[in-house]
């Protein structure tokens, strides 16, 4: 299996490369994969979220045998985020993961920056209104929404690594 990813501002690429290094799998951008991999080859796909859509996933599924996929967004992970992701992207039975990447307002164009700022405005306002009453976590969240930052951590890949390991176990070894 190879790893294929799409990435606009680099966070999804970071996760793809971290997984590739940890699992000794080759990593390709979707563009590279289209030129270098055989159609129908088995891949694990990483793509950034844009308005709930995992960028590149549809194209990757048309072209390759996508065995699992991971959406990377700016929201903190939750079961609800994953459920919405599956529904919006019509992934059905496809093993699906979600990881928090980052937010880089200075690496996206004006329109995209404004789209995100509009969506996050009410949460930003709520946090700003708390003033001195903000918890340290809320302070981190507010600064993240305003200035951006990265939540990419290698250990967050563990659920995907566990899933990969379970796939490799020979049949019949389960207790
Ligand atoms: C136009 C736009 C729409 C976005 N929509 C979502 C979204 O629906 N959910 C989410 O969690 N993050 C959303 N994000 C944040 C990105 O998914 C996040 O910054 C991600 O880490 C980007 O990955 P990349 O650096 O690989 O491009 C959006 C960002 C932009 C610019």
mmCIF file with all atom_site columns, C-alpha atoms and ligand atoms in Angstrom:
data_model
loop_
_atom_site.group_PDB
_atom_site.id
_atom_site.type_symbol
_atom_site.label_atom_id
_atom_site.label_alt_id
_atom_site.label_comp_id
_atom_site.label_asym_id
_atom_site.label_entity_id
_atom_site.label_seq_id
_atom_site.pdbx_PDB_ins_code
_atom_site.Cartn_x
_atom_site.Cartn_y
_atom_site.Cartn_z
_atom_site.occupancy
_atom_site.B_iso_or_equiv
_atom_site.pdbx_formal_charge
_atom_site.auth_seq_id
_atom_site.auth_comp_id
_atom_site.auth_asym_id
_atom_site.auth_atom_id
_atom_site.pdbx_PDB_model_num
ATOM   1   C CA  . UNK A 1 1   ? 0.000   0.000   0.000   1.00 0.00 ? 1   UNK A CA  1
ATOM   2   C CA  . UNK A 1 2   ? 1.145   3.547   -0.731  1.00 0.00 ? 2   UNK A CA  1
ATOM   3   C CA  . UNK A 1 3   ? 0.143   6.813   0.904   1.00 0.00 ? 3   UNK A CA  1
ATOM   4   C CA  . UNK A 1 4   ? -1.410  9.494   -1.266  1.00 0.00 ? 4   UNK A CA  1
ATOM   5   C CA  . UNK A 1 5   ? -2.284  12.983  -0.075  1.00 0.00 ? 5   UNK A CA  1
ATOM   6   C CA  . UNK A 1 6   ? -3.597  16.405  -1.074  1.00 0.00 ? 6   UNK A CA  1
ATOM   7   C CA  . UNK A 1 7   ? -2.490  19.468  0.873   1.00 0.00 ? 7   UNK A CA  1
ATOM   8   C CA  . UNK A 1 8   ? -2.895  23.224  0.436   1.00 0.00 ? 8   UNK A CA  1
ATOM   9   C CA  . UNK A 1 9   ? -0.980  24.633  3.388   1.00 0.00 ? 9   UNK A CA  1
ATOM   10  C CA  . UNK A 1 10  ? 1.190   21.657  4.388   1.00 0.00 ? 10  UNK A CA  1
ATOM   11  C CA  . UNK A 1 11  ? -0.427  20.110  7.482   1.00 0.00 ? 11  UNK A CA  1
ATOM   12  C CA  . UNK A 1 12  ? -1.917  17.121  5.667   1.00 0.00 ? 12  UNK A CA  1
ATOM   13  C CA  . UNK A 1 13  ? 1.387   16.524  3.880   1.00 0.00 ? 13  UNK A CA  1
ATOM   14  C CA  . UNK A 1 14  ? 3.112   16.496  7.277   1.00 0.00 ? 14  UNK A CA  1
ATOM   15  C CA  . UNK A 1 15  ? 0.777   13.750  8.560   1.00 0.00 ? 15  UNK A CA  1
ATOM   16  C CA  . UNK A 1 16  ? 1.216   11.741  5.337   1.00 0.00 ? 16  UNK A CA  1
ATOM   17  C CA  . UNK A 1 17  ? 5.003   11.990  5.595   1.00 0.00 ? 17  UNK A CA  1
ATOM   18  C CA  . UNK A 1 18  ? 5.041   11.151  9.309   1.00 0.00 ? 18  UNK A CA  1
ATOM   19  C CA  . UNK A 1 19  ? 2.972   8.029   8.646   1.00 0.00 ? 19  UNK A CA  1
ATOM   20  C CA  . UNK A 1 20  ? 5.133   7.099   5.670   1.00 0.00 ? 20  UNK A CA  1
ATOM   21  C CA  . UNK A 1 21  ? 8.265   7.348   7.793   1.00 0.00 ? 21  UNK A CA  1
ATOM   22  C CA  . UNK A 1 22  ? 6.774   5.440   10.720  1.00 0.00 ? 22  UNK A CA  1
ATOM   23  C CA  . UNK A 1 23  ? 5.347   2.619   8.592   1.00 0.00 ? 23  UNK A CA  1
ATOM   24  C CA  . UNK A 1 24  ? 7.978   2.613   5.845   1.00 0.00 ? 24  UNK A CA  1
ATOM   25  C CA  . UNK A 1 25  ? 5.404   3.325   3.163   1.00 0.00 ? 25  UNK A CA  1
ATOM   26  C CA  . UNK A 1 26  ? 5.963   5.441   0.078   1.00 0.00 ? 26  UNK A CA  1
ATOM   27  C CA  . UNK A 1 27  ? 4.236   8.824   0.044   1.00 0.00 ? 27  UNK A CA  1
ATOM   28  C CA  . UNK A 1 28  ? 2.943   10.647  -3.047  1.00 0.00 ? 28  UNK A CA  1
ATOM   29  C CA  . UNK A 1 29  ? 0.958   13.811  -3.631  1.00 0.00 ? 29  UNK A CA  1
ATOM   30  C CA  . UNK A 1 30  ? -2.168  13.064  -5.666  1.00 0.00 ? 30  UNK A CA  1
ATOM   31  C CA  . UNK A 1 31  ? -0.536  14.699  -8.701  1.00 0.00 ? 31  UNK A CA  1
ATOM   32  C CA  . UNK A 1 32  ? 2.604   12.546  -8.328  1.00 0.00 ? 32  UNK A CA  1
ATOM   33  C CA  . UNK A 1 33  ? 0.474   9.464   -7.768  1.00 0.00 ? 33  UNK A CA  1
ATOM   34  C CA  . UNK A 1 34  ? -1.462  10.084  -10.977 1.00 0.00 ? 34  UNK A CA  1
ATOM   35  C CA  . UNK A 1 35  ? 1.825   10.054  -12.913 1.00 0.00 ? 35  UNK A CA  1
ATOM   36  C CA  . UNK A 1 36  ? 3.725   7.403   -11.008 1.00 0.00 ? 36  UNK A CA  1
ATOM   37  C CA  . UNK A 1 37  ? 1.284   4.820   -9.644  1.00 0.00 ? 37  UNK A CA  1
ATOM   38  C CA  . UNK A 1 38  ? -0.670  2.238   -11.564 1.00 0.00 ? 38  UNK A CA  1
ATOM   39  C CA  . UNK A 1 39  ? -4.408  2.941   -11.684 1.00 0.00 ? 39  UNK A CA  1
ATOM   40  C CA  . UNK A 1 40  ? -6.207  0.647   -9.247  1.00 0.00 ? 40  UNK A CA  1
ATOM   41  C CA  . UNK A 1 41  ? -3.222  0.432   -6.864  1.00 0.00 ? 41  UNK A CA  1
ATOM   42  C CA  . UNK A 1 42  ? -3.940  0.132   -3.129  1.00 0.00 ? 42  UNK A CA  1
ATOM   43  C CA  . UNK A 1 43  ? -3.558  3.404   -1.243  1.00 0.00 ? 43  UNK A CA  1
ATOM   44  C CA  . UNK A 1 44  ? -4.312  5.128   2.049   1.00 0.00 ? 44  UNK A CA  1
ATOM   45  C CA  . UNK A 1 45  ? -5.521  8.667   1.366   1.00 0.00 ? 45  UNK A CA  1
ATOM   46  C CA  . UNK A 1 46  ? -5.084  11.887  3.383   1.00 0.00 ? 46  UNK A CA  1
ATOM   47  C CA  . UNK A 1 47  ? -6.924  15.078  2.377   1.00 0.00 ? 47  UNK A CA  1
ATOM   48  C CA  . UNK A 1 48  ? -7.618  18.488  3.945   1.00 0.00 ? 48  UNK A CA  1
ATOM   49  C CA  . UNK A 1 49  ? -11.190 19.462  4.812   1.00 0.00 ? 49  UNK A CA  1
ATOM   50  C CA  . UNK A 1 50  ? -12.789 22.260  2.850   1.00 0.00 ? 50  UNK A CA  1
ATOM   51  C CA  . UNK A 1 51  ? -16.339 23.043  3.922   1.00 0.00 ? 51  UNK A CA  1
ATOM   52  C CA  . UNK A 1 52  ? -16.707 19.461  5.119   1.00 0.00 ? 52  UNK A CA  1
ATOM   53  C CA  . UNK A 1 53  ? -15.325 17.825  1.961   1.00 0.00 ? 53  UNK A CA  1
ATOM   54  C CA  . UNK A 1 54  ? -12.114 15.773  2.045   1.00 0.00 ? 54  UNK A CA  1
ATOM   55  C CA  . UNK A 1 55  ? -10.228 17.416  -0.828  1.00 0.00 ? 55  UNK A CA  1
ATOM   56  C CA  . UNK A 1 56  ? -9.117  14.918  -3.467  1.00 0.00 ? 56  UNK A CA  1
ATOM   57  C CA  . UNK A 1 57  ? -10.851 11.874  -1.987  1.00 0.00 ? 57  UNK A CA  1
ATOM   58  C CA  . UNK A 1 58  ? -13.372 11.482  -4.806  1.00 0.00 ? 58  UNK A CA  1
ATOM   59  C CA  . UNK A 1 59  ? -10.650 11.694  -7.427  1.00 0.00 ? 59  UNK A CA  1
ATOM   60  C CA  . UNK A 1 60  ? -8.402  9.310   -5.516  1.00 0.00 ? 60  UNK A CA  1
ATOM   61  C CA  . UNK A 1 61  ? -11.247 6.772   -5.203  1.00 0.00 ? 61  UNK A CA  1
ATOM   62  C CA  . UNK A 1 62  ? -11.975 6.987   -8.935  1.00 0.00 ? 62  UNK A CA  1
ATOM   63  C CA  . UNK A 1 63  ? -8.360  6.272   -9.763  1.00 0.00 ? 63  UNK A CA  1
ATOM   64  C CA  . UNK A 1 64  ? -7.040  4.007   -7.008  1.00 0.00 ? 64  UNK A CA  1
ATOM   65  C CA  . UNK A 1 65  ? -8.203  1.311   -4.628  1.00 0.00 ? 65  UNK A CA  1
ATOM   66  C CA  . UNK A 1 66  ? -8.521  3.523   -1.532  1.00 0.00 ? 66  UNK A CA  1
ATOM   67  C CA  . UNK A 1 67  ? -8.459  1.153   1.464   1.00 0.00 ? 67  UNK A CA  1
ATOM   68  C CA  . UNK A 1 68  ? -8.767  3.868   4.111   1.00 0.00 ? 68  UNK A CA  1
ATOM   69  C CA  . UNK A 1 69  ? -8.854  7.638   4.314   1.00 0.00 ? 69  UNK A CA  1
ATOM   70  C CA  . UNK A 1 70  ? -8.206  10.452  6.744   1.00 0.00 ? 70  UNK A CA  1
ATOM   71  C CA  . UNK A 1 71  ? -9.613  13.966  6.671   1.00 0.00 ? 71  UNK A CA  1
ATOM   72  C CA  . UNK A 1 72  ? -7.453  16.711  8.192   1.00 0.00 ? 72  UNK A CA  1
ATOM   73  C CA  . UNK A 1 73  ? -9.171  19.850  9.440   1.00 0.00 ? 73  UNK A CA  1
ATOM   74  C CA  . UNK A 1 74  ? -8.859  22.652  11.962  1.00 0.00 ? 74  UNK A CA  1
ATOM   75  C CA  . UNK A 1 75  ? -11.638 21.522  14.340  1.00 0.00 ? 75  UNK A CA  1
ATOM   76  C CA  . UNK A 1 76  ? -10.802 19.483  17.428  1.00 0.00 ? 76  UNK A CA  1
ATOM   77  C CA  . UNK A 1 77  ? -11.616 15.805  16.892  1.00 0.00 ? 77  UNK A CA  1
ATOM   78  C CA  . UNK A 1 78  ? -14.921 14.386  18.131  1.00 0.00 ? 78  UNK A CA  1
ATOM   79  C CA  . UNK A 1 79  ? -17.229 11.484  17.240  1.00 0.00 ? 79  UNK A CA  1
ATOM   80  C CA  . UNK A 1 80  ? -19.598 14.053  15.734  1.00 0.00 ? 80  UNK A CA  1
ATOM   81  C CA  . UNK A 1 81  ? -16.903 15.453  13.408  1.00 0.00 ? 81  UNK A CA  1
ATOM   82  C CA  . UNK A 1 82  ? -16.183 11.939  12.155  1.00 0.00 ? 82  UNK A CA  1
ATOM   83  C CA  . UNK A 1 83  ? -19.867 11.134  11.667  1.00 0.00 ? 83  UNK A CA  1
ATOM   84  C CA  . UNK A 1 84  ? -20.448 14.339  9.664   1.00 0.00 ? 84  UNK A CA  1
ATOM   85  C CA  . UNK A 1 85  ? -17.319 13.610  7.640   1.00 0.00 ? 85  UNK A CA  1
ATOM   86  C CA  . UNK A 1 86  ? -18.571 10.145  6.686   1.00 0.00 ? 86  UNK A CA  1
ATOM   87  C CA  . UNK A 1 87  ? -22.009 11.456  5.728   1.00 0.00 ? 87  UNK A CA  1
ATOM   88  C CA  . UNK A 1 88  ? -20.805 14.468  3.726   1.00 0.00 ? 88  UNK A CA  1
ATOM   89  C CA  . UNK A 1 89  ? -18.187 12.460  1.858   1.00 0.00 ? 89  UNK A CA  1
ATOM   90  C CA  . UNK A 1 90  ? -20.397 9.420   1.303   1.00 0.00 ? 90  UNK A CA  1
ATOM   91  C CA  . UNK A 1 91  ? -17.649 7.109   2.454   1.00 0.00 ? 91  UNK A CA  1
ATOM   92  C CA  . UNK A 1 92  ? -20.006 4.251   3.417   1.00 0.00 ? 92  UNK A CA  1
ATOM   93  C CA  . UNK A 1 93  ? -17.969 1.312   4.691   1.00 0.00 ? 93  UNK A CA  1
ATOM   94  C CA  . UNK A 1 94  ? -14.590 2.906   3.939   1.00 0.00 ? 94  UNK A CA  1
ATOM   95  C CA  . UNK A 1 95  ? -12.442 3.056   7.091   1.00 0.00 ? 95  UNK A CA  1
ATOM   96  C CA  . UNK A 1 96  ? -12.339 6.768   7.866   1.00 0.00 ? 96  UNK A CA  1
ATOM   97  C CA  . UNK A 1 97  ? -10.227 8.813   10.290  1.00 0.00 ? 97  UNK A CA  1
ATOM   98  C CA  . UNK A 1 98  ? -10.077 12.461  11.290  1.00 0.00 ? 98  UNK A CA  1
ATOM   99  C CA  . UNK A 1 99  ? -7.044  14.407  12.524  1.00 0.00 ? 99  UNK A CA  1
ATOM   100 C CA  . UNK A 1 100 ? -6.672  17.994  13.608  1.00 0.00 ? 100 UNK A CA  1
ATOM   101 C CA  . UNK A 1 101 ? -4.095  19.668  11.387  1.00 0.00 ? 101 UNK A CA  1
ATOM   102 C CA  . UNK A 1 102 ? -3.701  23.399  11.641  1.00 0.00 ? 102 UNK A CA  1
ATOM   103 C CA  . UNK A 1 103 ? -4.749  26.772  10.369  1.00 0.00 ? 103 UNK A CA  1
ATOM   104 C CA  . UNK A 1 104 ? -2.459  29.015  8.343   1.00 0.00 ? 104 UNK A CA  1
ATOM   105 C CA  . UNK A 1 105 ? -4.348  32.249  7.554   1.00 0.00 ? 105 UNK A CA  1
ATOM   106 C CA  . UNK A 1 106 ? -1.250  33.750  5.914   1.00 0.00 ? 106 UNK A CA  1
ATOM   107 C CA  . UNK A 1 107 ? -0.896  30.807  3.497   1.00 0.00 ? 107 UNK A CA  1
ATOM   108 C CA  . UNK A 1 108 ? -4.416  30.982  2.013   1.00 0.00 ? 108 UNK A CA  1
ATOM   109 C CA  . UNK A 1 109 ? -5.945  33.613  -0.274  1.00 0.00 ? 109 UNK A CA  1
ATOM   110 C CA  . UNK A 1 110 ? -8.191  36.436  0.914   1.00 0.00 ? 110 UNK A CA  1
ATOM   111 C CA  . UNK A 1 111 ? -11.448 34.713  -0.001  1.00 0.00 ? 111 UNK A CA  1
ATOM   112 C CA  . UNK A 1 112 ? -10.647 31.449  1.773   1.00 0.00 ? 112 UNK A CA  1
ATOM   113 C CA  . UNK A 1 113 ? -9.373  33.302  4.829   1.00 0.00 ? 113 UNK A CA  1
ATOM   114 C CA  . UNK A 1 114 ? -12.648 35.223  4.996   1.00 0.00 ? 114 UNK A CA  1
ATOM   115 C CA  . UNK A 1 115 ? -14.720 32.072  4.537   1.00 0.00 ? 115 UNK A CA  1
ATOM   116 C CA  . UNK A 1 116 ? -13.015 30.490  7.537   1.00 0.00 ? 116 UNK A CA  1
ATOM   117 C CA  . UNK A 1 117 ? -13.198 33.697  9.585   1.00 0.00 ? 117 UNK A CA  1
ATOM   118 C CA  . UNK A 1 118 ? -16.945 33.890  8.940   1.00 0.00 ? 118 UNK A CA  1
ATOM   119 C CA  . UNK A 1 119 ? -17.513 30.304  10.027  1.00 0.00 ? 119 UNK A CA  1
ATOM   120 C CA  . UNK A 1 120 ? -15.435 30.721  13.196  1.00 0.00 ? 120 UNK A CA  1
ATOM   121 C CA  . UNK A 1 121 ? -16.670 34.227  14.060  1.00 0.00 ? 121 UNK A CA  1
ATOM   122 C CA  . UNK A 1 122 ? -19.264 33.283  16.669  1.00 0.00 ? 122 UNK A CA  1
ATOM   123 C CA  . UNK A 1 123 ? -16.891 30.989  18.600  1.00 0.00 ? 123 UNK A CA  1
ATOM   124 C CA  . UNK A 1 124 ? -14.201 33.689  18.423  1.00 0.00 ? 124 UNK A CA  1
ATOM   125 C CA  . UNK A 1 125 ? -16.624 36.299  19.753  1.00 0.00 ? 125 UNK A CA  1
ATOM   126 C CA  . UNK A 1 126 ? -17.721 34.009  22.603  1.00 0.00 ? 126 UNK A CA  1
ATOM   127 C CA  . UNK A 1 127 ? -14.112 33.443  23.608  1.00 0.00 ? 127 UNK A CA  1
ATOM   128 C CA  . UNK A 1 128 ? -13.229 37.130  23.317  1.00 0.00 ? 128 UNK A CA  1
ATOM   129 C CA  . UNK A 1 129 ? -16.185 38.122  25.495  1.00 0.00 ? 129 UNK A CA  1
ATOM   130 C CA  . UNK A 1 130 ? -14.948 35.862  28.288  1.00 0.00 ? 130 UNK A CA  1
ATOM   131 C CA  . UNK A 1 131 ? -11.937 38.173  28.672  1.00 0.00 ? 131 UNK A CA  1
ATOM   132 C CA  . UNK A 1 132 ? -9.904  37.324  31.767  1.00 0.00 ? 132 UNK A CA  1
ATOM   133 C CA  . UNK A 1 133 ? -12.284 34.427  32.487  1.00 0.00 ? 133 UNK A CA  1
ATOM   134 C CA  . UNK A 1 134 ? -10.844 32.329  29.633  1.00 0.00 ? 134 UNK A CA  1
ATOM   135 C CA  . UNK A 1 135 ? -9.279  29.029  30.664  1.00 0.00 ? 135 UNK A CA  1
ATOM   136 C CA  . UNK A 1 136 ? -5.722  28.339  29.386  1.00 0.00 ? 136 UNK A CA  1
ATOM   137 C CA  . UNK A 1 137 ? -7.233  25.922  26.796  1.00 0.00 ? 137 UNK A CA  1
ATOM   138 C CA  . UNK A 1 138 ? -9.676  28.576  25.624  1.00 0.00 ? 138 UNK A CA  1
ATOM   139 C CA  . UNK A 1 139 ? -6.822  31.067  25.345  1.00 0.00 ? 139 UNK A CA  1
ATOM   140 C CA  . UNK A 1 140 ? -4.900  28.613  23.120  1.00 0.00 ? 140 UNK A CA  1
ATOM   141 C CA  . UNK A 1 141 ? -8.025  28.084  20.999  1.00 0.00 ? 141 UNK A CA  1
ATOM   142 C CA  . UNK A 1 142 ? -8.589  31.839  20.589  1.00 0.00 ? 142 UNK A CA  1
ATOM   143 C CA  . UNK A 1 143 ? -4.989  32.467  19.555  1.00 0.00 ? 143 UNK A CA  1
ATOM   144 C CA  . UNK A 1 144 ? -5.214  29.530  17.120  1.00 0.00 ? 144 UNK A CA  1
ATOM   145 C CA  . UNK A 1 145 ? -8.355  30.968  15.504  1.00 0.00 ? 145 UNK A CA  1
ATOM   146 C CA  . UNK A 1 146 ? -6.834  34.444  15.180  1.00 0.00 ? 146 UNK A CA  1
ATOM   147 C CA  . UNK A 1 147 ? -3.204  33.768  14.310  1.00 0.00 ? 147 UNK A CA  1
ATOM   148 C CA  . UNK A 1 148 ? -3.233  30.128  13.238  1.00 0.00 ? 148 UNK A CA  1
ATOM   149 C CA  . UNK A 1 149 ? -0.927  27.340  14.352  1.00 0.00 ? 149 UNK A CA  1
ATOM   150 C CA  . UNK A 1 150 ? -0.323  23.614  14.136  1.00 0.00 ? 150 UNK A CA  1
ATOM   151 C CA  . UNK A 1 151 ? -1.875  20.732  16.032  1.00 0.00 ? 151 UNK A CA  1
ATOM   152 C CA  . UNK A 1 152 ? 0.052   18.128  14.023  1.00 0.00 ? 152 UNK A CA  1
ATOM   153 C CA  . UNK A 1 153 ? 1.566   15.561  16.407  1.00 0.00 ? 153 UNK A CA  1
ATOM   154 C CA  . UNK A 1 154 ? 3.048   12.191  15.381  1.00 0.00 ? 154 UNK A CA  1
ATOM   155 C CA  . UNK A 1 155 ? 1.266   10.368  18.219  1.00 0.00 ? 155 UNK A CA  1
ATOM   156 C CA  . UNK A 1 156 ? -2.136  11.324  16.798  1.00 0.00 ? 156 UNK A CA  1
ATOM   157 C CA  . UNK A 1 157 ? -1.459  8.837   13.986  1.00 0.00 ? 157 UNK A CA  1
ATOM   158 C CA  . UNK A 1 158 ? -1.724  5.927   16.417  1.00 0.00 ? 158 UNK A CA  1
ATOM   159 C CA  . UNK A 1 159 ? -5.328  4.927   15.526  1.00 0.00 ? 159 UNK A CA  1
ATOM   160 C CA  . UNK A 1 160 ? -4.331  4.738   11.848  1.00 0.00 ? 160 UNK A CA  1
ATOM   161 C CA  . UNK A 1 161 ? -1.200  2.768   12.740  1.00 0.00 ? 161 UNK A CA  1
ATOM   162 C CA  . UNK A 1 162 ? -3.314  0.360   14.833  1.00 0.00 ? 162 UNK A CA  1
ATOM   163 C CA  . UNK A 1 163 ? -5.703  -0.090  11.933  1.00 0.00 ? 163 UNK A CA  1
ATOM   164 C CA  . UNK A 1 164 ? -2.786  -0.787  9.560   1.00 0.00 ? 164 UNK A CA  1
ATOM   165 C CA  . UNK A 1 165 ? -1.328  -3.314  12.012  1.00 0.00 ? 165 UNK A CA  1
ATOM   166 C CA  . UNK A 1 166 ? -4.697  -5.080  12.378  1.00 0.00 ? 166 UNK A CA  1
ATOM   167 C CA  . UNK A 1 167 ? -4.958  -5.412  8.588   1.00 0.00 ? 167 UNK A CA  1
ATOM   168 C CA  . UNK A 1 168 ? -1.581  -7.164  8.481   1.00 0.00 ? 168 UNK A CA  1
ATOM   169 C CA  . UNK A 1 169 ? -2.419  -9.754  11.136  1.00 0.00 ? 169 UNK A CA  1
ATOM   170 C CA  . UNK A 1 170 ? -2.985  -13.133 9.512   1.00 0.00 ? 170 UNK A CA  1
ATOM   171 C CA  . UNK A 1 171 ? -6.606  -14.311 9.599   1.00 0.00 ? 171 UNK A CA  1
ATOM   172 C CA  . UNK A 1 172 ? -7.514  -16.579 12.512  1.00 0.00 ? 172 UNK A CA  1
ATOM   173 C CA  . UNK A 1 173 ? -5.180  -15.034 15.079  1.00 0.00 ? 173 UNK A CA  1
ATOM   174 C CA  . UNK A 1 174 ? -7.934  -13.059 16.791  1.00 0.00 ? 174 UNK A CA  1
ATOM   175 C CA  . UNK A 1 175 ? -8.819  -14.419 20.263  1.00 0.00 ? 175 UNK A CA  1
HETATM 176 C C1  . LIG B 2 .   ? -11.914 27.453  2.573   1.00 0.00 ? 1   LIG B C1  1
HETATM 177 C C2  . LIG B 2 .   ? -11.575 26.561  3.746   1.00 0.00 ? 1   LIG B C2  1
HETATM 178 C C3  . LIG B 2 .   ? -12.549 25.716  4.269   1.00 0.00 ? 1   LIG B C3  1
HETATM 179 C C4  . LIG B 2 .   ? -12.260 24.910  5.386   1.00 0.00 ? 1   LIG B C4  1
HETATM 180 N N1  . LIG B 2 .   ? -13.230 24.084  5.875   1.00 0.00 ? 1   LIG B N1  1
HETATM 181 C C5  . LIG B 2 .   ? -12.965 23.331  6.975   1.00 0.00 ? 1   LIG B C5  1
HETATM 182 C C6  . LIG B 2 .   ? -13.955 22.473  7.531   1.00 0.00 ? 1   LIG B C6  1
HETATM 183 O O1  . LIG B 2 .   ? -15.070 22.344  7.019   1.00 0.00 ? 1   LIG B O1  1
HETATM 184 N N2  . LIG B 2 .   ? -13.647 21.788  8.654   1.00 0.00 ? 1   LIG B N2  1
HETATM 185 C C7  . LIG B 2 .   ? -12.415 21.868  9.260   1.00 0.00 ? 1   LIG B C7  1
HETATM 186 O O2  . LIG B 2 .   ? -12.197 21.235  10.309  1.00 0.00 ? 1   LIG B O2  1
HETATM 187 N N3  . LIG B 2 .   ? -11.434 22.643  8.733   1.00 0.00 ? 1   LIG B N3  1
HETATM 188 C C8  . LIG B 2 .   ? -11.683 23.374  7.611   1.00 0.00 ? 1   LIG B C8  1
HETATM 189 N N4  . LIG B 2 .   ? -10.701 24.172  7.068   1.00 0.00 ? 1   LIG B N4  1
HETATM 190 C C9  . LIG B 2 .   ? -9.348  24.158  7.675   1.00 0.00 ? 1   LIG B C9  1
HETATM 191 C C10 . LIG B 2 .   ? -8.388  23.223  6.935   1.00 0.00 ? 1   LIG B C10 1
HETATM 192 O O3  . LIG B 2 .   ? -8.975  21.984  6.689   1.00 0.00 ? 1   LIG B O3  1
HETATM 193 C C11 . LIG B 2 .   ? -7.137  23.014  7.817   1.00 0.00 ? 1   LIG B C11 1
HETATM 194 O O4  . LIG B 2 .   ? -6.453  24.259  7.882   1.00 0.00 ? 1   LIG B O4  1
HETATM 195 C C12 . LIG B 2 .   ? -6.225  21.907  7.319   1.00 0.00 ? 1   LIG B C12 1
HETATM 196 O O5  . LIG B 2 .   ? -5.259  21.628  8.308   1.00 0.00 ? 1   LIG B O5  1
HETATM 197 C C13 . LIG B 2 .   ? -5.547  22.290  6.022   1.00 0.00 ? 1   LIG B C13 1
HETATM 198 O O6  . LIG B 2 .   ? -4.708  21.240  5.614   1.00 0.00 ? 1   LIG B O6  1
HETATM 199 P P1  . LIG B 2 .   ? -3.496  21.505  4.606   1.00 0.00 ? 1   LIG B P1  1
HETATM 200 O O7  . LIG B 2 .   ? -2.488  22.360  5.341   1.00 0.00 ? 1   LIG B O7  1
HETATM 201 O O8  . LIG B 2 .   ? -2.959  20.172  4.280   1.00 0.00 ? 1   LIG B O8  1
HETATM 202 O O9  . LIG B 2 .   ? -4.042  22.195  3.389   1.00 0.00 ? 1   LIG B O9  1
HETATM 203 C C14 . LIG B 2 .   ? -10.961 24.956  5.974   1.00 0.00 ? 1   LIG B C14 1
HETATM 204 C C15 . LIG B 2 .   ? -9.980  25.802  5.423   1.00 0.00 ? 1   LIG B C15 1
HETATM 205 C C16 . LIG B 2 .   ? -10.282 26.592  4.316   1.00 0.00 ? 1   LIG B C16 1
HETATM 206 C C17 . LIG B 2 .   ? -9.205  27.491  3.765   1.00 0.00 ? 1   LIG B C17 1
#
